[in-house]
XYZ file of C-alpha atoms in Angstrom:
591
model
C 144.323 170.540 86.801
C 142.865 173.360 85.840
C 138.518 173.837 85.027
C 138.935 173.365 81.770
C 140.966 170.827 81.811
C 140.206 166.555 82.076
C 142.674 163.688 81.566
C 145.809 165.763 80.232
C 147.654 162.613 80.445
C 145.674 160.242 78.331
C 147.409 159.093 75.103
C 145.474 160.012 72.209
C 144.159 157.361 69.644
C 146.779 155.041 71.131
C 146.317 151.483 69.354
C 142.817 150.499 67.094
C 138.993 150.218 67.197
C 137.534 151.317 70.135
C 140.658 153.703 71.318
C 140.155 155.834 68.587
C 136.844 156.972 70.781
C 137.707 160.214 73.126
C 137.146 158.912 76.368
C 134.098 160.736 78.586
C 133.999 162.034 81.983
C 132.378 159.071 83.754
C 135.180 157.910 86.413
C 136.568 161.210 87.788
C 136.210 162.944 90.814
C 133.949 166.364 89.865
C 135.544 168.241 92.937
C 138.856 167.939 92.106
C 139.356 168.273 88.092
C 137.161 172.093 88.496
C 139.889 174.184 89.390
C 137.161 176.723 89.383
C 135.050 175.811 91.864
C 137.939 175.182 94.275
C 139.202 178.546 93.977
C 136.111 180.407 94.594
C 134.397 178.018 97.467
C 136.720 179.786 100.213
C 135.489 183.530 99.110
C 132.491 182.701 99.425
C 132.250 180.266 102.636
C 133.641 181.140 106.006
C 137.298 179.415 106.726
C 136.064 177.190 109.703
C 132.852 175.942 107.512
C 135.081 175.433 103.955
C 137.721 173.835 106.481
C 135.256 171.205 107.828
C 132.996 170.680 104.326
C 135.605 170.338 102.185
C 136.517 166.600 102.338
C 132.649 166.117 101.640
C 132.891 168.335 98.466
C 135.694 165.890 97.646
C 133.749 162.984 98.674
C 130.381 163.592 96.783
C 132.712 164.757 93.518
C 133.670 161.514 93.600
C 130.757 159.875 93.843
C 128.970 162.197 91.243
C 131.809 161.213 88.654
C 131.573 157.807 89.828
C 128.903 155.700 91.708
C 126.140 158.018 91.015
C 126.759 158.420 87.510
C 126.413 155.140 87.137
C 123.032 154.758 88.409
C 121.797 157.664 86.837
C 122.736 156.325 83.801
C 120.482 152.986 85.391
C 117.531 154.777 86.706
C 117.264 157.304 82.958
C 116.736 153.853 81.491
C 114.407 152.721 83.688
C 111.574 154.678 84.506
C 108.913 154.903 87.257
C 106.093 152.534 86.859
C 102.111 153.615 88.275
C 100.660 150.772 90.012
C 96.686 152.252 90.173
C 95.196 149.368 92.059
C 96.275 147.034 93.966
C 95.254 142.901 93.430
C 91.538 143.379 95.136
C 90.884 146.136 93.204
C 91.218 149.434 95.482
C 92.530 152.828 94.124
C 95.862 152.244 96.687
C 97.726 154.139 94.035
C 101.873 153.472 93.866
C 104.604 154.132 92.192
C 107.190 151.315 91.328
C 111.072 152.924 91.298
C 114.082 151.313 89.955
C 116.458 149.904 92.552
C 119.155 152.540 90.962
C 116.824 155.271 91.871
C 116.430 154.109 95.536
C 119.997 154.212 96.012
C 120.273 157.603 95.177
C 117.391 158.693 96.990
C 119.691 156.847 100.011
C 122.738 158.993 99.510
C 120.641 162.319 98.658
C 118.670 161.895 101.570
C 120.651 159.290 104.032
C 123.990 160.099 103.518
C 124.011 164.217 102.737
C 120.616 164.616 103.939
C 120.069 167.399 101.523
C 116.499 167.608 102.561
C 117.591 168.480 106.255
C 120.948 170.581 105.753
C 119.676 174.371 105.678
C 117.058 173.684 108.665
C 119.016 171.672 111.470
C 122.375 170.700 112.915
C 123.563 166.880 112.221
C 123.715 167.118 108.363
C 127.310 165.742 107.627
C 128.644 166.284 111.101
C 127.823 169.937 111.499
C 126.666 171.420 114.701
C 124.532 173.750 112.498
C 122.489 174.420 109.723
C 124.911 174.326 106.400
C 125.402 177.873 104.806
C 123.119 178.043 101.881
C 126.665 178.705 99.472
C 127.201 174.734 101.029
C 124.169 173.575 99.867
C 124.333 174.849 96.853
C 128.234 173.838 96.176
C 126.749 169.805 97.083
C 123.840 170.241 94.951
C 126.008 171.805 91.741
C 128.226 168.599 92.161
C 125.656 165.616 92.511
C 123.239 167.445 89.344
C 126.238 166.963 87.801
C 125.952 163.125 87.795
C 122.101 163.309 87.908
C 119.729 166.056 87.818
C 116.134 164.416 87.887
C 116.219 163.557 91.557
C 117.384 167.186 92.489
C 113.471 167.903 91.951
C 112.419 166.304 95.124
C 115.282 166.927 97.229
C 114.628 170.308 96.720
C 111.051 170.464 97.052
C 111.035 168.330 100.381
C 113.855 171.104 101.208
C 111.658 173.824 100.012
C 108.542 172.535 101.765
C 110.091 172.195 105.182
C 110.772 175.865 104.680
C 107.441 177.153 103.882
C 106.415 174.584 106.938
C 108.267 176.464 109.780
C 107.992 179.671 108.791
C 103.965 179.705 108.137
C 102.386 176.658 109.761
C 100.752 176.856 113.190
C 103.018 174.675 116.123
C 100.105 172.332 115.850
C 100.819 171.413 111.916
C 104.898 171.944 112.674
C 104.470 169.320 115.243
C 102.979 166.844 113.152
C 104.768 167.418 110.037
C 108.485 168.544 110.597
C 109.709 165.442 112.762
C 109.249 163.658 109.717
C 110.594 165.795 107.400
C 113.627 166.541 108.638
C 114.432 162.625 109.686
C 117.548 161.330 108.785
C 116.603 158.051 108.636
C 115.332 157.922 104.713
C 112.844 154.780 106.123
C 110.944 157.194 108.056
C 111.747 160.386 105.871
C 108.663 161.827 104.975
C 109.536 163.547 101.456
C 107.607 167.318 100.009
C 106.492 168.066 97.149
C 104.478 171.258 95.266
C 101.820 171.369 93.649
C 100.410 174.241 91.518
C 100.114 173.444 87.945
C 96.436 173.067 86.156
C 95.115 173.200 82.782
C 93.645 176.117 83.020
C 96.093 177.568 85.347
C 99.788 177.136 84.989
C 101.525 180.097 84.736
C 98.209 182.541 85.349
C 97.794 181.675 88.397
C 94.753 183.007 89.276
C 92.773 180.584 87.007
C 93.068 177.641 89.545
C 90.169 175.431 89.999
C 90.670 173.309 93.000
C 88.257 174.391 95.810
C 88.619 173.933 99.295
C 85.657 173.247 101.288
C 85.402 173.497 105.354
C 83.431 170.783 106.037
C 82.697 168.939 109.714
C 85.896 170.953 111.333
C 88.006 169.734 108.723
C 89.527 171.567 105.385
C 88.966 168.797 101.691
C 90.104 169.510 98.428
C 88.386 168.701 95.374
C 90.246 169.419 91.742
C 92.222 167.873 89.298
C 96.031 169.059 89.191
C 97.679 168.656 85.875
C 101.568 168.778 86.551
C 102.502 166.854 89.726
C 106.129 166.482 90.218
C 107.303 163.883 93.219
C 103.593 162.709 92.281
C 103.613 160.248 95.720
C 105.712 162.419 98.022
C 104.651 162.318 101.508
C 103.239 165.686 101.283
C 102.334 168.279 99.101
C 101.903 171.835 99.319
C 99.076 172.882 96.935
C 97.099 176.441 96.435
C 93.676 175.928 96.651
C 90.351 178.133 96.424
C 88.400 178.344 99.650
C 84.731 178.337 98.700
C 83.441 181.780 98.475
C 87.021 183.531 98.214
C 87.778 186.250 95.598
C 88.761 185.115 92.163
C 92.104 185.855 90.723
C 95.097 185.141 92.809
C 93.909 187.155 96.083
C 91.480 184.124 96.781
C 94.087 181.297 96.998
C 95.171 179.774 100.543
C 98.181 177.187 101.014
C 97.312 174.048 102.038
C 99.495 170.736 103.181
C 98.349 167.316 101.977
C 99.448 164.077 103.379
C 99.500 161.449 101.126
C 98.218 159.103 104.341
C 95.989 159.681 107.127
C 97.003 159.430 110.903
C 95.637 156.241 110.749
C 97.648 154.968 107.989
C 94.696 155.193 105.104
C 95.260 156.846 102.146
C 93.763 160.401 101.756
C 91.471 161.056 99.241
C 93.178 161.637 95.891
C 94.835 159.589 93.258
C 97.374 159.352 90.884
C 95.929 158.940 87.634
C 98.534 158.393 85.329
C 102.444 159.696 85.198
C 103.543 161.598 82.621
C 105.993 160.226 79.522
C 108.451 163.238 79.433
C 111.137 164.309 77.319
C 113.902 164.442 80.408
C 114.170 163.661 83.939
C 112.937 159.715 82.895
C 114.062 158.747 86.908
C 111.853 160.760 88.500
C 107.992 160.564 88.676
C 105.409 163.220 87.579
C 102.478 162.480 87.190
C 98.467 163.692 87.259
C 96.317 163.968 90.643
C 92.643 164.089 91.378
C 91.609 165.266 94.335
C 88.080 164.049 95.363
C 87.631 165.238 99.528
C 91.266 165.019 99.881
C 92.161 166.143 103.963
C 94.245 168.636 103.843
C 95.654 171.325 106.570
C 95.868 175.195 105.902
C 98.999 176.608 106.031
C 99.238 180.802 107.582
C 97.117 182.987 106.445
C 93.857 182.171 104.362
C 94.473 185.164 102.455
C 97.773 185.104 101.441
C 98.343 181.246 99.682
C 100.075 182.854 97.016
C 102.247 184.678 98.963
C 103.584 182.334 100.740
C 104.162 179.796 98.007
C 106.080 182.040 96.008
C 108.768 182.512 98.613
C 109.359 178.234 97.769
C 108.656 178.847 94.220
C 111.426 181.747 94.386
C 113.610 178.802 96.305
C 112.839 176.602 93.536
C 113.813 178.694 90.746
C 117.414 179.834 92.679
C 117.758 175.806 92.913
C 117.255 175.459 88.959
C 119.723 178.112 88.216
C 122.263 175.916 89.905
C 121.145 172.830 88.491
C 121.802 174.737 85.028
C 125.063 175.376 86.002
C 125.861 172.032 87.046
C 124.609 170.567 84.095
C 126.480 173.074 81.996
C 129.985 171.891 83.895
C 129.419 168.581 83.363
C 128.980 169.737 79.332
C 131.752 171.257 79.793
C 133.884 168.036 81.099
C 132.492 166.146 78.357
C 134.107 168.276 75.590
C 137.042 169.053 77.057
C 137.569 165.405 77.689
C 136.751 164.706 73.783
C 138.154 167.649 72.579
C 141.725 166.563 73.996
C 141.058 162.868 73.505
C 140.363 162.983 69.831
C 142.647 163.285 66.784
C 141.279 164.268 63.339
C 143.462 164.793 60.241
C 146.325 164.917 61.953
C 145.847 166.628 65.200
C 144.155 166.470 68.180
C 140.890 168.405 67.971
C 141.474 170.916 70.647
C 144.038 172.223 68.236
C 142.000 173.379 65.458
C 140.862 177.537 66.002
C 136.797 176.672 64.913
C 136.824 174.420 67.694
C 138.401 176.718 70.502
C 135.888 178.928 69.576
C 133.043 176.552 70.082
C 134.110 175.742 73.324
C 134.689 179.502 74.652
C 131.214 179.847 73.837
C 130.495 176.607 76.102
C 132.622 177.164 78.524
C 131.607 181.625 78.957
C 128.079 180.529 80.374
C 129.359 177.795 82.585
C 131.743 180.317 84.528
C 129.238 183.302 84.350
C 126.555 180.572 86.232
C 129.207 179.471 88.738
C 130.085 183.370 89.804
C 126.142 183.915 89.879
C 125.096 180.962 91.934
C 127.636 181.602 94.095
C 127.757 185.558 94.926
C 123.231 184.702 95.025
C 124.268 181.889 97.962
C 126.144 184.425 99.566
C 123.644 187.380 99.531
C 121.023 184.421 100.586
C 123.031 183.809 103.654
C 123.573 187.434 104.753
C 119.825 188.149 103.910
C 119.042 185.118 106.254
C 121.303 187.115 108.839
C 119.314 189.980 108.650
C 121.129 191.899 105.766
C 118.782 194.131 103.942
C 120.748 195.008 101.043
C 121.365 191.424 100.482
C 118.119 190.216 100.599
C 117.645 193.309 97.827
C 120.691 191.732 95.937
C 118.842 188.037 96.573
C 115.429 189.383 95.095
C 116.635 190.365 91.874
C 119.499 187.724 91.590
C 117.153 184.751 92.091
C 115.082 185.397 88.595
C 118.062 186.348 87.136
C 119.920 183.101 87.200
C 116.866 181.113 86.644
C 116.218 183.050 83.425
C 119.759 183.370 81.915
C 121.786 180.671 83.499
C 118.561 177.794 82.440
C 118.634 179.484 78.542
C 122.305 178.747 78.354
C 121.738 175.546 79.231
C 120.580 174.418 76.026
C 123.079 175.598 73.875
C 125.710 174.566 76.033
C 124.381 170.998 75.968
C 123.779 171.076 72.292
C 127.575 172.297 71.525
C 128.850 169.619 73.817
C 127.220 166.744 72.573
C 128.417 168.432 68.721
C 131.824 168.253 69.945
C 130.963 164.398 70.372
C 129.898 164.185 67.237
C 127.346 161.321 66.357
C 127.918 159.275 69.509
C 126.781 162.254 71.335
C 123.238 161.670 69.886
C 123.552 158.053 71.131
C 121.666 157.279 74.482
C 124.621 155.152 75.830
C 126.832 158.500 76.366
C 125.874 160.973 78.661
C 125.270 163.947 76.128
C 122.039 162.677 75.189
C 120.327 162.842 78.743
C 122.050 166.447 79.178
C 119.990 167.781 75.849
C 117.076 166.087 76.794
C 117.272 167.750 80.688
C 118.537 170.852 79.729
C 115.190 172.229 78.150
C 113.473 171.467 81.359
C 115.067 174.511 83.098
C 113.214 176.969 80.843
C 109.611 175.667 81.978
C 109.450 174.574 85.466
C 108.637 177.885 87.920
C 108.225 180.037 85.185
C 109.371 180.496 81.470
C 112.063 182.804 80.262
C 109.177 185.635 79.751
C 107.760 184.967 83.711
C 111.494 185.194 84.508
C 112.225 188.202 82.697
C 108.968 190.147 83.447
C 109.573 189.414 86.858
C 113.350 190.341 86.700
C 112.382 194.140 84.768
C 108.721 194.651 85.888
C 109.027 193.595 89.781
C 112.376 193.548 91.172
C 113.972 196.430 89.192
C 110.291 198.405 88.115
C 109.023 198.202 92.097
C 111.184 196.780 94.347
C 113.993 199.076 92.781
C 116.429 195.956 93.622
C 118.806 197.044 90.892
C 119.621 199.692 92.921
C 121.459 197.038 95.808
C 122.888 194.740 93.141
C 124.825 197.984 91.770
C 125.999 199.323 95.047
C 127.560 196.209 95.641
C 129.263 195.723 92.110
C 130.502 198.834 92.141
C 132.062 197.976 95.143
C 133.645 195.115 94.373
C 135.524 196.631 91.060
C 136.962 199.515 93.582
C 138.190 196.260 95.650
C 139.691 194.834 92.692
C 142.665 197.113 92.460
C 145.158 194.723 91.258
C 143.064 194.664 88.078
C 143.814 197.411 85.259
C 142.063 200.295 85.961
C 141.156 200.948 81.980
C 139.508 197.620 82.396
C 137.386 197.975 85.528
C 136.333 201.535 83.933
C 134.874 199.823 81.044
C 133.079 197.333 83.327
C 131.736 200.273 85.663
C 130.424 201.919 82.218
C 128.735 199.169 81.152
C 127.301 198.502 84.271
C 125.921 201.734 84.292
C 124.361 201.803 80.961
C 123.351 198.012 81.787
C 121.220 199.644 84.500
C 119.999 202.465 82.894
C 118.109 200.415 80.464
C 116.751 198.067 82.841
C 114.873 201.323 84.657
C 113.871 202.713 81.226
C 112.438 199.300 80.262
C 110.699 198.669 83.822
C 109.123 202.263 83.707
C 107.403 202.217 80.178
C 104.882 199.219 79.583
C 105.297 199.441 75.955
C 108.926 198.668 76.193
C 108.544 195.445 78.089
C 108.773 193.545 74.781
C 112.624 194.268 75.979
C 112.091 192.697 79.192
C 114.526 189.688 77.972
C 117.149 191.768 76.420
C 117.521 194.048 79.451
C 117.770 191.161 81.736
C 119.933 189.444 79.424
C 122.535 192.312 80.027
C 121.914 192.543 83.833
C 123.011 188.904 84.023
C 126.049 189.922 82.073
C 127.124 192.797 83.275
C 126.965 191.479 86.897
C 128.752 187.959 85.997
C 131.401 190.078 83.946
C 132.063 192.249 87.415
C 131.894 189.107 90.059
C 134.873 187.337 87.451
C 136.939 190.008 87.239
C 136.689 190.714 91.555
C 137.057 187.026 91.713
C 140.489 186.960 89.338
C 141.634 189.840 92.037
C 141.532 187.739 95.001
C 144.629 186.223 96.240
C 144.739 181.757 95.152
C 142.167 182.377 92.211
C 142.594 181.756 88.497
C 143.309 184.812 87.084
C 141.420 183.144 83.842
C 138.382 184.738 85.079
C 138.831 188.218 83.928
C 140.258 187.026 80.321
C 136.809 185.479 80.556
C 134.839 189.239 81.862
C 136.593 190.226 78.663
C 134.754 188.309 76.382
C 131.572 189.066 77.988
C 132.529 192.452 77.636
C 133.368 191.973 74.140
C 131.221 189.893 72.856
C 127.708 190.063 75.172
C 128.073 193.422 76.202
C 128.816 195.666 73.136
C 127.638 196.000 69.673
C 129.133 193.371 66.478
C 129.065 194.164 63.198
C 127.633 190.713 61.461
C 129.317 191.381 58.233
C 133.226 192.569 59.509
C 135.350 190.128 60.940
C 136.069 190.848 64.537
C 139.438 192.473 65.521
C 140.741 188.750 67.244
C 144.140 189.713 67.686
C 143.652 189.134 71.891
C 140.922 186.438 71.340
C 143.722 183.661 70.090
C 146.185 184.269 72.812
C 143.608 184.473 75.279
C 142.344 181.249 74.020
C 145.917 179.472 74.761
C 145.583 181.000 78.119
C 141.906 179.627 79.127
C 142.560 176.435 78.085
C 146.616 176.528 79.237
C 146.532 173.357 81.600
C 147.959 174.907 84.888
C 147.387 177.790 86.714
C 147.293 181.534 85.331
C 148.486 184.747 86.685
C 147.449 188.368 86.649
C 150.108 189.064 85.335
C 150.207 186.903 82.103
C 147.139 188.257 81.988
C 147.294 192.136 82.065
C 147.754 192.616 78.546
C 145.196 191.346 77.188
C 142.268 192.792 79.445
C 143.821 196.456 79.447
C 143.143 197.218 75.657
């Protein structure tokens, strides 16, 4: 079966009532219907590891399509409840979770032991640390069933991180045997936090001091936007009295939410937040009155440090997007060929093949980008300096593109629905409703794309990698027409042009979004077409470069109907139910 494609063999509108409703996606293993992700795991993993992980791909895709959906469905319904005092009266602060919510937390953390799988051996029988393209791959399946709890797997992930590489031994000691348990009992879970009122994305502005007083570091503040709001411990900037103002004055601090003696520490919850998405999952608002807390590094360089799990973070949202956009993506291909409408079934009709091109474009160009960003992670991690170039400027650039598409993507698949797909009982609803989160958390589209143009391209001249190693991978892609790859290496040279000319004058970075807009296309347009190359991959990946090419990548005229002689018999090919070859293929990319 190929990505595109869910329950070919379901009769259509067979019998009355309720069978006239196009069934969903709920019930299917998420591994195995995307043909997609099947092909391109083994380019981008090792044999040995894809050899030994696979049955667990398998295994969580059918739990995400199955068990987990189900009590995601549960725990959107039923949201976190703040307990602020107990029955005497004292500010002992907790939060009440659904029983569908601590079952997930069980298989998240328990079973996969997300928390644990980049930082030790043991984490679903390996002998080692799982390669960050692993991690990934499990995380784009279970988002895919529910994305709310992906917040504090990641940030307990992310915090561990931060933990080993800057803490002293004395704060590793006390702090990482607990993070990294397996045993979700004992599991003590992370958390960030960052966000006030007068500080969210500046920075700077941050009000919580930190005072030094009787050998011991407290925090006093109020932060506004606590995700995980009663993790085990937070990470959280902090103002030491008498720094410098502006960022250069923050320090990174760790806060236990209890004491060694098993008292609370000084801060509260004071109320959760009633959000738009991510109902399961807790976020709340903290006051910090003497909280203990433990410096992390170096006084001097908080910010620093926290941006290398805020950077984490935002490569761990780009992924979500893309997991969120698949699942779209099931979700109208399973109505789309499990609905009949004056006459025929739906998918039939040109308008809607069109609609779901432009759904199912972004959800390929995400998968390629996550992917090839895993794999520069993991050679950067192996001491790869071009890759961790590649990583720097790939990280924003995911976040920013792959998190915009996420909305539109949602909002075309629940369309496709129709009116049930604004009804709370199907899945579409929670998919709009999480999708807009993406384009807020660790920076908005303009943080993104300022940091994208201004920082990696402007001073870290990252582009510079990222093309080196796209250019490469179009000379290795020789069995692909060279008339096409020539059109991709042009583009990819005028893509980067711009980006440098937009970096170097200020007054141009009102283009900021547009440049890195084409960056993200250029570079999923050239990783697709490499991809369709390789030997056992859908060769549908370069009909798909072609409509980037086409259609993101080069100018329209808004009043002249497109030339669409290719587009339609393309279309028939993309969403052909089997497998496709280069050489049905070569046709229609070589004009």
């Amino acid at each position: 079966m190929d990505a595109i494609s869910v329950r070919p063999s379901l009769a259509v509108n067979a019998g009355r009532g309720p069978d006239h409703l196009a069934p969903d996606g709920s019930g299917q293993n998420f591994y195995a219907i995307d043909r997609a992700l099947r092909d391109l795991l083994p380019l981008y993993l090792v044999a040995d590891d894809f050899r030994r992980l696979e049955p667990h791909f398998h295994r969580l895709g059918e739990l995400a399509g199955g068990r987990l959906d189900e009590l995601a469905r549960i725990a959107d319904k039923h949201a976190p409840i703040l307990n602020p005092r107990d029955r005497f009266g004292r500010d002992e602060d907790w939060i009440d979770y659904h029983s569908s919510y601590r079952e997930m937390e069980a298989i998240a953390f328990g079973d996969f032991q997300f928390h644990a799988m980049s930082h030790r051996a043991g984490a679903l029988g390996m002998d080692r640390p799982l390669p960050a393209v692993a991690k990934y791959a499990l995380q784009y399946l279970f988002v895919q069933a529910e994305f709310g709890l992906m917040c504090p797997i990641s940030v307990t992930d992310t915090s561990i991180h931060l933990i080993r590489k800057f803490a002293d031994k004395a704060l590793q000691d006390y702090l990482l045997p607990k993070m990294l348990a397996s045993d979700v009992a004992t599991l003590w879970k992370g958390t960030q936090f960052m966000t006030e009122r007068a500080g969210g994305s500046d920075v700077g502005t941050i009000e919580t001091t930190a005072r030094f007083e009787d050998g011991e570091w407290r925090l006093y503040g109020d932060k506004w936007f606590c995700s995980h709001a009663d993790a085990d411990v937070a990470l959280i900037l902090a103002r030491p009295e008498a720094a410098a103002s502006g960022t250069r004055g923050l320090a990174l601090f760790a806060l236990p939410r209890r004491l060694k003696d098993g008292r609370r520490n000084s801060y509260r919850i004071v109320r959760l937040k009633d959000k738009l998405g991510t109902r399961s999952m807790a976020s709340g608002e903290i006051l910090l009155d003497g909280a203990l807390a433990y410096l992390v590094g170096d006084i001097n360089a908080g910010l620093k440090q926290m941006m290398e799990q805020v950077n984490l973070s935002r490569l761990s949202h780009g992924v979500r997007a893309a997991a969120m956009m698949r699942r779209c993506l099931n979700e109208a291909m399973a109505c789309a060929r499990g609905r009949k409408a004056f006459g025929h079934t739906i998918i039939d009709y040109p308008l809607l093949r069109r609609q779901l091109l432009k759904i199912a474009l972004p959800v390929e160009q995400a998968l390629s980008m996550f992917l090839f960003a895993a794999s520069a992670m993991d050679r950067a991690n192996a001491g790869d300096r071009d890759a961790a170039d590649i990583l720097r400027i790939l990280t924003p650039l995911l976040k920013f593109r792959a998190c915009r598409d996420n909305i539109p993507v949602a909002t075309g698949a629940m369309e496709v629905r129709g009116g049930n797909g604004y009804i709370e009982e199907w899945v579409n609803a929670r998919l709009v409703r999480d999708a807009h989160l993406g384009v807020l958390w660790e920076g908005t589209s303009n943080i993104n794309a300022i940091d994208i143009i201004t920082r990696a391209v402007g001073k870290s001249g990252a582009h510079r990698a990222l093309g080196a190693a796209l250019a490469k991978l179009l000379d290795e892609s020789e069995a692909i027409p060279a008339a096409f790859r020539d059109r991709l290496r042009e583009k990819l040279k005028r893509t980067l042009d711009f980006a440098e000319r937009v970096a170097a004058a200020p007054p141009l970075e009102a283009h900021a979004r547009q440049a890195a807009s084409n960056l993200y296309h250029a570079t999923s347009a050239v990783l697709m077409t490499w991809e369709a190359s390789r030997p056992n991959v859908d060769a549908r990946r370069a009909l798909l470069a072609r409509f980037i090419l086409e259609h993101r990548l080069s100018a329209q005229d808004p009043l002249e109907p497109p030339a669409m002689d290719w587009e339609g018999e393309a279309a028939e090919l993309i969403f052909a139910e089997r497998k496709i070859s280069l050489s049905e293929i070569a046709g229609l990319i070589a004009g």
